GROMACS .gro file of C-alpha atoms in nm:
model
  504
    1MET     CA    1  12.901  13.119   6.676
    2CYS     CA    2  12.749  13.387   6.833
    3GLY     CA    3  12.519  13.433   7.138
    4ILE     CA    4  12.203  13.573   7.129
    5VAL     CA    5  11.931  13.639   7.349
    6GLY     CA    6  11.577  13.821   7.327
    7VAL     CA    7  11.274  13.891   7.603
    8ILE     CA    8  10.926  14.003   7.634
    9SER     CA    9  10.858  14.106   8.014
   10LYS     CA   10  10.608  14.323   8.204
   11ALA     CA   11  10.909  14.479   8.354
   12PRO     CA   12  11.241  14.633   8.249
   13VAL     CA   13  11.467  14.400   8.050
   14ASN     CA   14  11.781  14.551   8.055
   15GLN     CA   15  11.966  14.405   8.324
   16LEU     CA   16  11.811  14.075   8.261
   17ILE     CA   17  11.944  14.067   7.879
   18TYR     CA   18  12.295  14.182   8.033
   19ASP     CA   19  12.290  13.884   8.295
   20ALA     CA   20  12.194  13.627   7.980
   21LEU     CA   21  12.463  13.805   7.764
   22LEU     CA   22  12.720  13.697   8.065
   23LEU     CA   23  12.607  13.374   8.065
   24LEU     CA   24  12.661  13.333   7.689
   25GLN     CA   25  12.999  13.524   7.656
   26HIS     CA   26  13.163  13.190   7.577
   27ARG     CA   27  13.006  13.209   7.252
   28GLY     CA   28  13.175  13.539   7.130
   29GLN     CA   29  13.449  13.783   7.277
   30ASP     CA   30  13.477  14.059   6.994
   31ALA     CA   31  13.161  14.261   7.046
   32ALA     CA   32  12.818  14.297   7.215
   33GLY     CA   33  12.508  14.483   7.179
   34ILE     CA   34  12.157  14.553   7.329
   35VAL     CA   35  11.845  14.692   7.216
   36THR     CA   36  11.535  14.782   7.419
   37MET     CA   37  11.198  14.859   7.267
   38GLN     CA   38  10.939  15.129   7.454
   39GLY     CA   39  10.654  15.132   7.290
   40THR     CA   40  10.763  15.178   6.910
   41ARG     CA   41  11.089  15.330   6.987
   42CYS     CA   42  11.435  15.139   7.013
   43PHE     CA   43  11.721  15.223   7.244
   44MET     CA   44  12.050  15.044   7.129
   45HIS     CA   45  12.386  15.028   7.267
   46LYS     CA   46  12.668  14.820   7.117
   47ALA     CA   47  13.036  14.824   7.083
   48ARG     CA   48  13.354  14.597   7.055
   49GLY     CA   49  13.448  14.433   7.385
   50MET     CA   50  13.343  14.192   7.640
   51VAL     CA   51  12.977  14.235   7.784
   52ARG     CA   52  13.122  14.371   8.144
   53ASP     CA   53  13.328  14.649   7.908
   54VAL     CA   54  13.068  14.710   7.685
   55PHE     CA   55  12.814  14.824   7.938
   56ARG     CA   56  12.859  15.059   8.208
   57THR     CA   57  12.563  15.188   8.416
   58ARG     CA   58  12.513  15.521   8.174
   59ASN     CA   59  12.471  15.258   7.922
   60MET     CA   60  12.219  15.044   8.123
   61ARG     CA   61  12.026  15.384   8.207
   62ALA     CA   62  11.958  15.443   7.841
   63LEU     CA   63  11.779  15.092   7.756
   64PRO     CA   64  11.445  15.143   7.890
   65GLY     CA   65  11.190  14.910   7.784
   66SER     CA   66  11.025  14.556   7.879
   67VAL     CA   67  11.138  14.399   7.524
   68GLY     CA   68  11.448  14.333   7.391
   69LEU     CA   69  11.721  14.164   7.269
   70GLY     CA   70  12.107  14.109   7.279
   71GLN     CA   71  12.435  13.936   7.123
   72VAL     CA   72  12.791  13.854   7.179
   73ARG     CA   73  12.970  13.846   6.863
   74TYR     CA   74  13.224  13.598   6.725
   75PRO     CA   75  13.297  13.731   6.387
   76THR     CA   76  13.286  13.505   6.097
   77ALA     CA   77  13.200  13.724   5.839
   78GLY     CA   78  13.305  14.102   5.765
   79ASN     CA   79  13.560  14.280   5.966
   80ALA     CA   80  13.617  14.185   6.318
   81TYR     CA   81  13.745  14.511   6.408
   82SER     CA   82  13.428  14.708   6.271
   83GLU     CA   83  13.206  14.858   6.529
   84GLU     CA   84  12.980  14.929   6.272
   85GLU     CA   85  12.933  14.540   6.212
   86ALA     CA   86  12.883  14.479   6.578
   87GLN     CA   87  12.515  14.297   6.615
   88PRO     CA   88  12.195  14.431   6.653
   89PHE     CA   89  12.140  14.546   6.331
   90TYR     CA   90  11.856  14.818   6.263
   91VAL     CA   91  11.603  14.880   5.967
   92ASN     CA   92  11.343  15.136   6.005
   93ALA     CA   93  11.074  14.995   5.738
   94PRO     CA   94  10.839  14.804   5.763
   95PHE     CA   95  10.745  14.936   6.138
   96GLY     CA   96  11.131  14.901   6.263
   97LEU     CA   97  11.303  14.601   6.268
   98VAL     CA   98  11.603  14.515   6.510
   99LEU     CA   99  11.767  14.165   6.451
  100VAL     CA  100  12.043  13.929   6.604
  101HIS     CA  101  12.172  13.630   6.427
  102ASN     CA  102  12.398  13.367   6.481
  103GLY     CA  103  12.547  13.148   6.216
  104ASN     CA  104  12.676  13.226   5.867
  105LEU     CA  105  12.451  13.252   5.517
  106THR     CA  106  12.674  13.078   5.266
  107ASN     CA  107  12.527  13.283   4.966
  108ALA     CA  108  12.538  13.596   5.128
  109GLN     CA  109  12.713  13.741   4.826
  110ALA     CA  110  12.453  13.654   4.577
  111LEU     CA  111  12.148  13.778   4.800
  112LYS     CA  112  12.351  14.108   4.850
  113ALA     CA  113  12.330  14.162   4.478
  114GLU     CA  114  11.992  14.043   4.462
  115LEU     CA  115  11.869  14.284   4.734
  116TYR     CA  116  12.017  14.575   4.526
  117ASP     CA  117  11.903  14.459   4.177
  118VAL     CA  118  11.552  14.353   4.246
  119ASP     CA  119  11.492  14.473   4.604
  120ARG     CA  120  11.623  14.778   4.588
  121ARG     CA  121  11.778  14.752   4.945
  122HIS     CA  122  12.129  14.865   4.993
  123ILE     CA  123  12.391  14.679   5.205
  124ASN     CA  124  12.644  14.882   5.348
  125THR     CA  125  12.865  14.685   5.545
  126GLY     CA  126  13.027  14.299   5.507
  127SER     CA  127  12.805  14.140   5.749
  128ASP     CA  128  12.573  13.903   5.665
  129THR     CA  129  12.357  13.981   5.912
  130GLU     CA  130  12.277  14.275   5.735
  131VAL     CA  131  12.203  14.084   5.428
  132LEU     CA  132  11.964  13.876   5.647
  133ILE     CA  133  11.783  14.188   5.821
  134ASN     CA  134  11.694  14.312   5.484
  135VAL     CA  135  11.588  13.973   5.350
  136LEU     CA  136  11.356  13.956   5.629
  137ALA     CA  137  11.235  14.321   5.641
  138HIS     CA  138  11.157  14.295   5.229
  139GLU     CA  139  10.956  13.978   5.276
  140LEU     CA  140  10.767  14.120   5.554
  141GLU     CA  141  10.688  14.437   5.363
  142LEU     CA  142  10.560  14.206   5.088
  143ALA     CA  143  10.349  14.013   5.339
  144VAL     CA  144  10.188  14.276   5.526
  145ARG     CA  145  10.176  14.547   5.258
  146ASP     CA  146   9.882  14.797   5.375
  147LEU     CA  147   9.723  14.519   5.599
  148PRO     CA  148   9.805  14.497   6.001
  149LEU     CA  149  10.044  14.278   6.103
  150THR     CA  150   9.939  13.920   6.216
  151PRO     CA  151  10.147  13.620   6.323
  152ASP     CA  152  10.023  13.471   5.979
  153ALA     CA  153  10.177  13.761   5.776
  154VAL     CA  154  10.511  13.706   6.015
  155PHE     CA  155  10.534  13.333   5.951
  156GLY     CA  156  10.496  13.367   5.577
  157ALA     CA  157  10.764  13.633   5.547
  158VAL     CA  158  10.990  13.372   5.757
  159ALA     CA  159  10.878  13.104   5.500
  160ALA     CA  160  10.990  13.335   5.223
  161VAL     CA  161  11.340  13.394   5.408
  162HIS     CA  162  11.400  13.000   5.453
  163ARG     CA  163  11.303  12.996   5.065
  164ARG     CA  164  11.570  13.264   4.980
  165VAL     CA  165  11.867  13.226   5.248
  166ARG     CA  166  12.108  12.923   5.280
  167GLY     CA  167  12.331  12.841   5.558
  168SER     CA  168  12.274  12.829   5.950
  169TYR     CA  169  12.091  13.085   6.107
  170ALA     CA  170  11.940  13.143   6.447
  171VAL     CA  171  11.752  13.452   6.447
  172VAL     CA  172  11.598  13.679   6.707
  173ALA     CA  173  11.420  13.994   6.589
  174LEU     CA  174  11.254  14.291   6.744
  175ILE     CA  175  10.928  14.422   6.536
  176ALA     CA  176  10.871  14.768   6.709
  177GLY     CA  177  10.516  14.804   6.891
  178HIS     CA  178  10.433  14.453   6.787
  179GLY     CA  179  10.658  14.193   6.959
  180LEU     CA  180  10.940  13.948   6.914
  181LEU     CA  181  11.040  13.704   6.624
  182ALA     CA  182  11.264  13.422   6.665
  183PHE     CA  183  11.323  13.146   6.418
  184ARG     CA  184  11.582  12.871   6.314
  185ASP     CA  185  11.702  12.741   5.986
  186PRO     CA  186  11.563  12.437   5.796
  187TYR     CA  187  11.848  12.209   5.950
  188GLY     CA  188  11.869  12.327   6.296
  189ILE     CA  189  12.232  12.368   6.282
  190ARG     CA  190  12.281  12.671   6.524
  191PRO     CA  191  12.110  12.619   6.829
  192LEU     CA  192  11.799  12.798   6.966
  193CYS     CA  193  11.588  12.732   7.257
  194PHE     CA  194  11.301  12.942   7.460
  195GLY     CA  195  11.141  12.923   7.828
  196THR     CA  196  10.916  13.119   8.024
  197GLY     CA  197  10.965  13.323   8.403
  198GLY     CA  198  10.772  13.352   8.694
  199GLU     CA  199  10.651  13.726   8.580
  200GLY     CA  200  10.503  13.609   8.254
  201ASP     CA  201  10.861  13.676   8.057
  202VAL     CA  202  10.940  13.470   7.774
  203MET     CA  203  11.296  13.444   7.671
  204VAL     CA  204  11.455  13.304   7.387
  205ALA     CA  205  11.841  13.200   7.375
  206SER     CA  206  12.113  13.008   7.203
  207GLU     CA  207  12.198  12.771   7.510
  208SER     CA  208  11.933  12.680   7.814
  209VAL     CA  209  12.225  12.793   8.049
  210ALA     CA  210  12.112  13.181   7.974
  211LEU     CA  211  11.751  13.048   8.053
  212GLU     CA  212  11.811  12.872   8.373
  213GLY     CA  213  12.081  13.074   8.489
  214THR     CA  214  11.837  13.398   8.475
  215GLY     CA  215  11.547  13.204   8.642
  216HIS     CA  216  11.340  13.085   8.347
  217ARG     CA  217  11.226  12.749   8.289
  218LEU     CA  218  11.358  12.584   7.963
  219VAL     CA  219  11.017  12.502   7.758
  220ARG     CA  220  11.171  12.328   7.431
  221ASP     CA  221  11.403  12.385   7.173
  222VAL     CA  222  11.280  12.594   6.878
  223ALA     CA  223  11.238  12.357   6.582
  224PRO     CA  224  11.412  12.360   6.281
  225GLY     CA  225  11.233  12.611   6.005
  226GLU     CA  226  11.021  12.667   6.313
  227ALA     CA  227  10.925  13.049   6.387
  228LEU     CA  228  10.826  13.191   6.717
  229PHE     CA  229  10.610  13.527   6.731
  230VAL     CA  230  10.556  13.649   7.080
  231ASP     CA  231  10.313  13.948   7.085
  232LEU     CA  232  10.338  14.200   7.334
  233ASP     CA  233  10.123  14.034   7.573
  234GLY     CA  234  10.324  13.739   7.615
  235GLN     CA  235  10.146  13.504   7.427
  236VAL     CA  236  10.333  13.273   7.217
  237HIS     CA  237  10.253  13.175   6.857
  238ALA     CA  238  10.420  12.888   6.658
  239ARG     CA  239  10.419  12.757   6.329
  240GLN     CA  240  10.660  12.576   6.105
  241CYS     CA  241  10.772  12.736   5.816
  242ALA     CA  242  11.001  12.542   5.629
  243GLU     CA  243  10.910  12.293   5.330
  244VAL     CA  244  11.125  11.990   5.451
  245PRO     CA  245  11.305  12.050   5.789
  246THR     CA  246  11.558  11.810   5.924
  247LEU     CA  247  11.729  11.816   6.255
  248ASN     CA  248  12.098  11.862   6.226
  249PRO     CA  249  12.279  12.042   6.483
  250CYS     CA  250  12.613  12.133   6.479
  251MET     CA  251  12.862  11.875   6.640
  252PHE     CA  252  13.091  12.151   6.744
  253GLU     CA  253  12.872  12.255   6.977
  254TYR     CA  254  12.873  11.930   7.171
  255VAL     CA  255  13.258  11.896   7.129
  256TYR     CA  256  13.361  12.239   7.210
  257LEU     CA  257  13.135  12.542   7.171
  258ALA     CA  258  12.855  12.521   7.404
  259ARG     CA  259  12.867  12.526   7.799
  260PRO     CA  260  12.901  12.171   7.953
  261ASP     CA  261  12.575  12.278   8.154
  262SER     CA  262  12.350  12.366   7.844
  263VAL     CA  263  12.126  12.091   7.705
  264LEU     CA  264  12.100  12.174   7.330
  265ASP     CA  265  11.828  11.970   7.119
  266GLY     CA  266  11.741  11.711   7.401
  267ILE     CA  267  12.107  11.644   7.474
  268SER     CA  268  12.335  11.713   7.773
  269VAL     CA  269  12.668  11.873   7.640
  270TYR     CA  270  12.831  11.738   7.952
  271GLN     CA  271  12.696  11.369   7.910
  272ALA     CA  272  12.798  11.388   7.514
  273ARG     CA  273  13.167  11.501   7.611
  274LEU     CA  274  13.152  11.223   7.887
  275ASN     CA  275  13.043  10.978   7.601
  276LEU     CA  276  13.333  11.116   7.365
  277GLY     CA  277  13.566  11.053   7.684
  278GLU     CA  278  13.439  10.659   7.678
  279THR     CA  279  13.503  10.630   7.293
  280LEU     CA  280  13.813  10.801   7.277
  281ALA     CA  281  13.966  10.532   7.577
  282GLN     CA  282  13.871  10.275   7.321
  283ARG     CA  283  14.106  10.437   7.065
  284VAL     CA  284  14.372  10.477   7.313
  285ILE     CA  285  14.388  10.098   7.425
  286SER     CA  286  14.395  10.018   7.072
  287THR     CA  287  14.683  10.237   7.007
  288MET     CA  288  14.917  10.195   7.287
  289PRO     CA  289  14.920   9.996   7.571
  290PRO     CA  290  14.801  10.188   7.900
  291SER     CA  291  15.095  10.087   8.079
  292GLN     CA  292  15.306  10.363   7.895
  293ILE     CA  293  15.071  10.643   8.069
  294ASP     CA  294  15.131  10.760   8.394
  295VAL     CA  295  14.865  11.032   8.415
  296VAL     CA  296  14.588  11.174   8.177
  297ILE     CA  297  14.575  11.559   8.190
  298PRO     CA  298  14.289  11.784   7.998
  299ILE     CA  299  14.373  12.095   7.811
  300PRO     CA  300  14.142  12.337   7.992
  301GLU     CA  301  13.850  12.340   8.018
  302SER     CA  302  13.581  12.217   7.724
  303SER     CA  303  13.816  11.881   7.725
  304ARG     CA  304  13.744  11.795   8.105
  305PRO     CA  305  13.468  11.564   8.090
  306SER     CA  306  13.614  11.363   7.811
  307ALA     CA  307  13.956  11.341   7.984
  308MET     CA  308  13.802  11.243   8.278
  309GLN     CA  309  13.625  10.925   8.157
  310LEU     CA  310  13.894  10.829   7.966
  311ALA     CA  311  14.087  10.819   8.251
  312LEU     CA  312  13.847  10.596   8.442
  313LYS     CA  313  13.823  10.352   8.165
  314ILE     CA  314  14.179  10.293   8.115
  315GLY     CA  315  14.259  10.305   8.474
  316LYS     CA  316  14.486  10.579   8.505
  317PRO     CA  317  14.494  10.909   8.747
  318TYR     CA  318  14.304  11.208   8.614
  319ARG     CA  319  14.517  11.512   8.712
  320GLU     CA  320  14.494  11.919   8.631
  321GLY     CA  321  14.831  11.953   8.497
  322PHE     CA  322  14.744  12.336   8.360
  323VAL     CA  323  14.615  12.618   8.506
  324LYS     CA  324  14.393  12.865   8.302
  325ASN     CA  325  14.422  13.232   8.364
  326ARG     CA  326  14.041  13.321   8.307
  327TYR     CA  327  14.075  13.665   8.178
  328VAL     CA  328  14.248  13.547   7.864
  329GLY     CA  329  13.985  13.492   7.590
  330ARG     CA  330  13.940  13.153   7.429
  331THR     CA  331  14.222  13.147   7.150
  332PHE     CA  332  14.018  12.933   6.918
  333ILE     CA  333  13.789  13.201   6.877
  334MET     CA  334  14.000  13.482   6.884
  335PRO     CA  335  14.010  13.701   6.549
  336GLY     CA  336  14.372  13.657   6.378
  337GLN     CA  337  14.622  13.375   6.427
  338SER     CA  338  14.857  13.586   6.574
  339ALA     CA  339  14.668  13.670   6.842
  340ARG     CA  340  14.579  13.303   6.889
  341ARG     CA  341  14.952  13.225   6.902
  342ARG     CA  342  15.067  13.542   7.129
  343SER     CA  343  14.810  13.417   7.377
  344VAL     CA  344  14.864  13.079   7.444
  345ARG     CA  345  15.134  13.106   7.704
  346GLN     CA  346  14.943  13.391   7.874
  347LYS     CA  347  14.636  13.162   7.894
  348LEU     CA  348  14.823  12.841   8.042
  349ASN     CA  349  15.049  12.751   8.284
  350ALA     CA  350  15.171  12.426   8.357
  351ILE     CA  351  15.207  12.259   8.732
  352GLY     CA  352  15.553  12.123   8.691
  353MET     CA  353  15.499  11.839   8.978
  354GLU     CA  354  15.246  11.683   8.740
  355PHE     CA  355  15.455  11.629   8.464
  356ARG     CA  356  15.807  11.587   8.603
  357GLY     CA  357  15.947  11.247   8.503
  358ARG     CA  358  15.605  11.117   8.397
  359ASN     CA  359  15.431  10.964   8.054
  360VAL     CA  360  15.155  11.193   8.022
  361LEU     CA  361  14.843  11.169   7.784
  362LEU     CA  362  14.691  11.518   7.725
  363VAL     CA  363  14.348  11.544   7.633
  364ASP     CA  364  14.210  11.789   7.407
  365ASP     CA  365  13.838  11.851   7.278
  366SER     CA  366  14.005  11.877   6.917
  367ILE     CA  367  14.288  12.003   6.717
  368VAL     CA  368  14.210  12.256   6.440
  369ARG     CA  369  14.519  12.471   6.364
  370GLY     CA  370  14.762  12.271   6.533
  371THR     CA  371  14.954  12.592   6.650
  372THR     CA  372  14.805  12.596   7.026
  373SER     CA  373  14.860  12.201   7.053
  374LYS     CA  374  15.215  12.241   6.946
  375GLU     CA  375  15.268  12.506   7.209
  376ILE     CA  376  15.072  12.292   7.487
  377VAL     CA  377  15.292  11.978   7.407
  378GLN     CA  378  15.625  12.181   7.441
  379MET     CA  379  15.525  12.337   7.747
  380ALA     CA  380  15.437  11.965   7.873
  381ARG     CA  381  15.819  11.900   7.775
  382GLU     CA  382  15.959  12.214   7.933
  383ALA     CA  383  15.752  12.116   8.261
  384GLY     CA  384  15.973  11.792   8.257
  385ALA     CA  385  15.743  11.517   8.080
  386ARG     CA  386  15.952  11.220   7.970
  387ARG     CA  387  15.685  11.156   7.712
  388VAL     CA  388  15.388  11.344   7.574
  389TYR     CA  389  15.098  11.149   7.411
  390MET     CA  390  14.804  11.369   7.270
  391ALA     CA  391  14.454  11.267   7.223
  392SER     CA  392  14.164  11.459   7.036
  393ALA     CA  393  13.786  11.388   7.146
  394ALA     CA  394  13.712  11.488   6.812
  395PRO     CA  395  13.815  11.349   6.483
  396PRO     CA  396  14.055  11.500   6.222
  397VAL     CA  397  13.917  11.844   6.134
  398ARG     CA  398  14.011  11.825   5.751
  399PHE     CA  399  13.719  12.027   5.572
  400PRO     CA  400  13.631  12.388   5.591
  401ASN     CA  401  13.347  12.498   5.827
  402ILE     CA  402  13.087  12.749   5.631
  403TYR     CA  403  12.846  12.756   5.909
  404GLY     CA  404  12.956  12.987   6.145
  405ILE     CA  405  13.282  12.854   6.284
  406ASP     CA  406  13.630  13.040   6.221
  407MET     CA  407  13.816  12.773   6.001
  408PRO     CA  408  13.656  12.820   5.674
  409THR     CA  409  13.964  12.760   5.462
  410ARG     CA  410  14.126  12.436   5.377
  411GLU     CA  411  14.476  12.588   5.434
  412GLU     CA  412  14.432  12.688   5.796
  413LEU     CA  413  14.368  12.314   5.921
  414VAL     CA  414  14.631  12.092   6.023
  415ALA     CA  415  14.482  11.790   5.952
  416HIS     CA  416  14.420  11.885   5.593
  417GLY     CA  417  14.644  11.720   5.329
  418ARG     CA  418  14.832  11.550   5.639
  419SER     CA  419  14.821  11.193   5.767
  420VAL     CA  420  14.785  11.134   6.140
  421GLU     CA  421  15.148  11.063   6.157
  422GLU     CA  422  15.257  11.384   5.987
  423ILE     CA  423  15.005  11.604   6.230
  424ARG     CA  424  15.204  11.403   6.536
  425GLU     CA  425  15.525  11.514   6.384
  426PHE     CA  426  15.374  11.881   6.333
  427ILE     CA  427  15.302  11.909   6.708
  428GLY     CA  428  15.553  11.755   6.817
  429ALA     CA  429  15.400  11.444   7.037
  430ASP     CA  430  15.527  11.102   7.096
  431ALA     CA  431  15.181  10.997   7.006
  432LEU     CA  432  14.859  11.125   6.888
  433VAL     CA  433  14.498  10.945   6.901
  434TYR     CA  434  14.205  11.111   6.733
  435GLN     CA  435  13.840  11.004   6.806
  436ASP     CA  436  13.665  10.810   6.529
  437VAL     CA  437  13.428  10.982   6.316
  438ASP     CA  438  13.134  10.729   6.320
  439ALA     CA  439  13.171  10.656   6.704
  440MET     CA  440  13.150  11.023   6.749
  441LYS     CA  441  12.821  11.032   6.599
  442ARG     CA  442  12.714  10.723   6.752
  443VAL     CA  443  12.747  10.831   7.083
  444VAL     CA  444  12.643  11.163   7.087
  445GLY     CA  445  12.319  11.077   6.854
  446ALA     CA  446  12.212  10.799   7.079
  447LEU     CA  447  12.124  11.068   7.363
  448ASN     CA  448  11.826  11.181   7.129
  449PRO     CA  449  11.708  10.920   6.878
  450ALA     CA  450  11.479  11.197   6.728
  451LEU     CA  451  11.792  11.341   6.544
  452ASP     CA  452  11.798  11.309   6.170
  453GLY     CA  453  12.177  11.336   6.203
  454PHE     CA  454  12.474  11.622   6.263
  455GLU     CA  455  12.621  11.863   6.065
  456ALA     CA  456  12.970  11.752   6.101
  457SER     CA  457  13.106  11.876   5.762
  458CYS     CA  458  13.463  11.998   5.909
  459PHE     CA  459  13.504  11.625   5.982
  460ASP     CA  460  13.306  11.439   5.716
  461GLY     CA  461  13.282  11.699   5.436
  462ARG     CA  462  12.948  11.669   5.409
  463TYR     CA  463  12.747  12.015   5.403
  464VAL     CA  464  12.402  11.929   5.521
  465ALA     CA  465  12.241  12.255   5.398
  466GLY     CA  466  12.275  12.205   5.072
  467GLY     CA  467  12.579  12.239   4.794
  468PHE     CA  468  12.853  12.406   4.836
  469GLY     CA  469  12.991  12.490   4.487
  470ASP     CA  470  13.349  12.604   4.385
  471GLY     CA  471  13.241  12.994   4.336
  472GLU     CA  472  13.063  13.013   4.682
  473GLN     CA  473  13.369  12.837   4.857
  474ALA     CA  474  13.595  13.113   4.645
  475ALA     CA  475  13.400  13.373   4.803
  476LEU     CA  476  13.411  13.268   5.140
  477GLN     CA  477  13.769  13.181   5.147
  478ALA     CA  478  13.860  13.538   4.995
  479GLN     CA  479  13.648  13.715   5.263
  480GLN     CA  480  13.815  13.529   5.543
  481ARG     CA  481  14.187  13.599   5.411
  482LEU     CA  482  14.063  13.966   5.375
  483GLN     CA  483  13.937  13.968   5.723
  484PHE     CA  484  14.276  13.781   5.830
  485GLU     CA  485  14.486  14.044   5.698
  486ASP     CA  486  14.252  14.316   5.881
  487ASP     CA  487  14.283  14.093   6.188
  488GLU     CA  488  14.675  14.091   6.134
  489GLY     CA  489  14.705  14.483   6.038
  490GLU     CA  490  14.503  14.537   6.332
  491GLY     CA  491  14.717  14.354   6.570
  492ARG     CA  492  15.028  14.539   6.427
  493SER     CA  493  14.883  14.855   6.476
  494ARG     CA  494  14.769  14.783   6.854
  495LEU     CA  495  15.124  14.642   6.926
  496ALA     CA  496  15.306  14.949   6.754
  497LEU     CA  497  15.101  15.200   6.995
  498GLN     CA  498  15.179  14.990   7.300
  499GLY     CA  499  15.579  14.992   7.182
  500SER     CA  500  15.553  15.388   7.124
  501GLY     CA  501  15.395  15.443   7.467
  502ALA     CA  502  15.057  15.556   7.316
  503ALA     CA  503  14.734  15.438   7.451
  504ALA     CA  504  14.605  15.151   7.300
   0.00000   0.00000   0.00000
């Protein structure tokens, strides 16, 4: 899960891309990068860290041009601590390509071998984005050969990418001297939309909030399998490049990942979360008498709409019982379990008066690893709660996610191999209520009947983008374990430096 943006304008785009990345910062806090293009020359700056830290005045001045793209990174493949693997990626042929990618390729290892043995292209990092840009470059080279670049040739190359690549991918790429290309996987798993501005700008971004927050008008979502090619005059060419596209957006976008003020594939994220709260209220009522609950308290921030609607439906007061430190990152997307563990108490602080002597129902958007929930339940008890109940607006996360969310191994999931009662005991709550899978799909899907379904594999174990064999699963799990070890080692190194008084 990353945030991507691309712009073609008649004016300099460096500040515009920077502003859009700030609006997408919630999608990735590990690294950020921007590339701009002036004529056929590309200018790049990328580094680890938040947008505001990566880009200083001197960096912005070094990014001239009226065409560009950017990304905020949340690593799901490769090494989270490698600046070399921060996006964008660049290859010099054909033409000069720069690419940013949101998603995860499930056949990246097979493609890497194929690129080397057949296409004669070398991959130098563990990033699947480098694999993807090389597949695109190879197919584009075959499509144009000695001919001029045309939209037809670009769309032919994207069609070939769809045939070779498996997994989830929303992509924005620059073709030096020609324009901007954007496309989405044939299942529409990761979001992508585009809009226009008053000066003839065309912007493509992961979420509608990046368009609206920078003064652009949302035109529509990029369809699954569709490619857009925007030439340097701002003319948009569009074509369906997949053989059998279906719209199955990632359910976790609506549960947690996206901002509530975004609209993804015609569905208001905020309304989706309200609907989830309503069905969760029915589950609560069927599990325990509402008279046992004194107050409903959300775990900031994604769960607030669901908690408000739940409180309304069961007739109990809604209160803010936790104050969030906005200067600590989202623990779920922090690389490394130790980093998540350390940050929970720094991230949240309980308001004692809302807990003291009360039976509290805590509402979270989801429970993934369970360690954060365990800490929060303990915090509520320490704040004086008499009884602590927990409700999850999402169903149990029982299966690996392989499409760009950092939970690919079963061992990390608290719900894998455990009953609801066993999970309740693990997190230390007096009662635990989960959302129902079918109810979740029904109430979110009702907001756009045109959807073919959802990518909800972490809840139901069904992988919409094709088979997920044991070999691919083993490769992904091995990669994740290696990344986890890198993350833990980096964390220990930092703590040692801090302990010795050295500059971290």
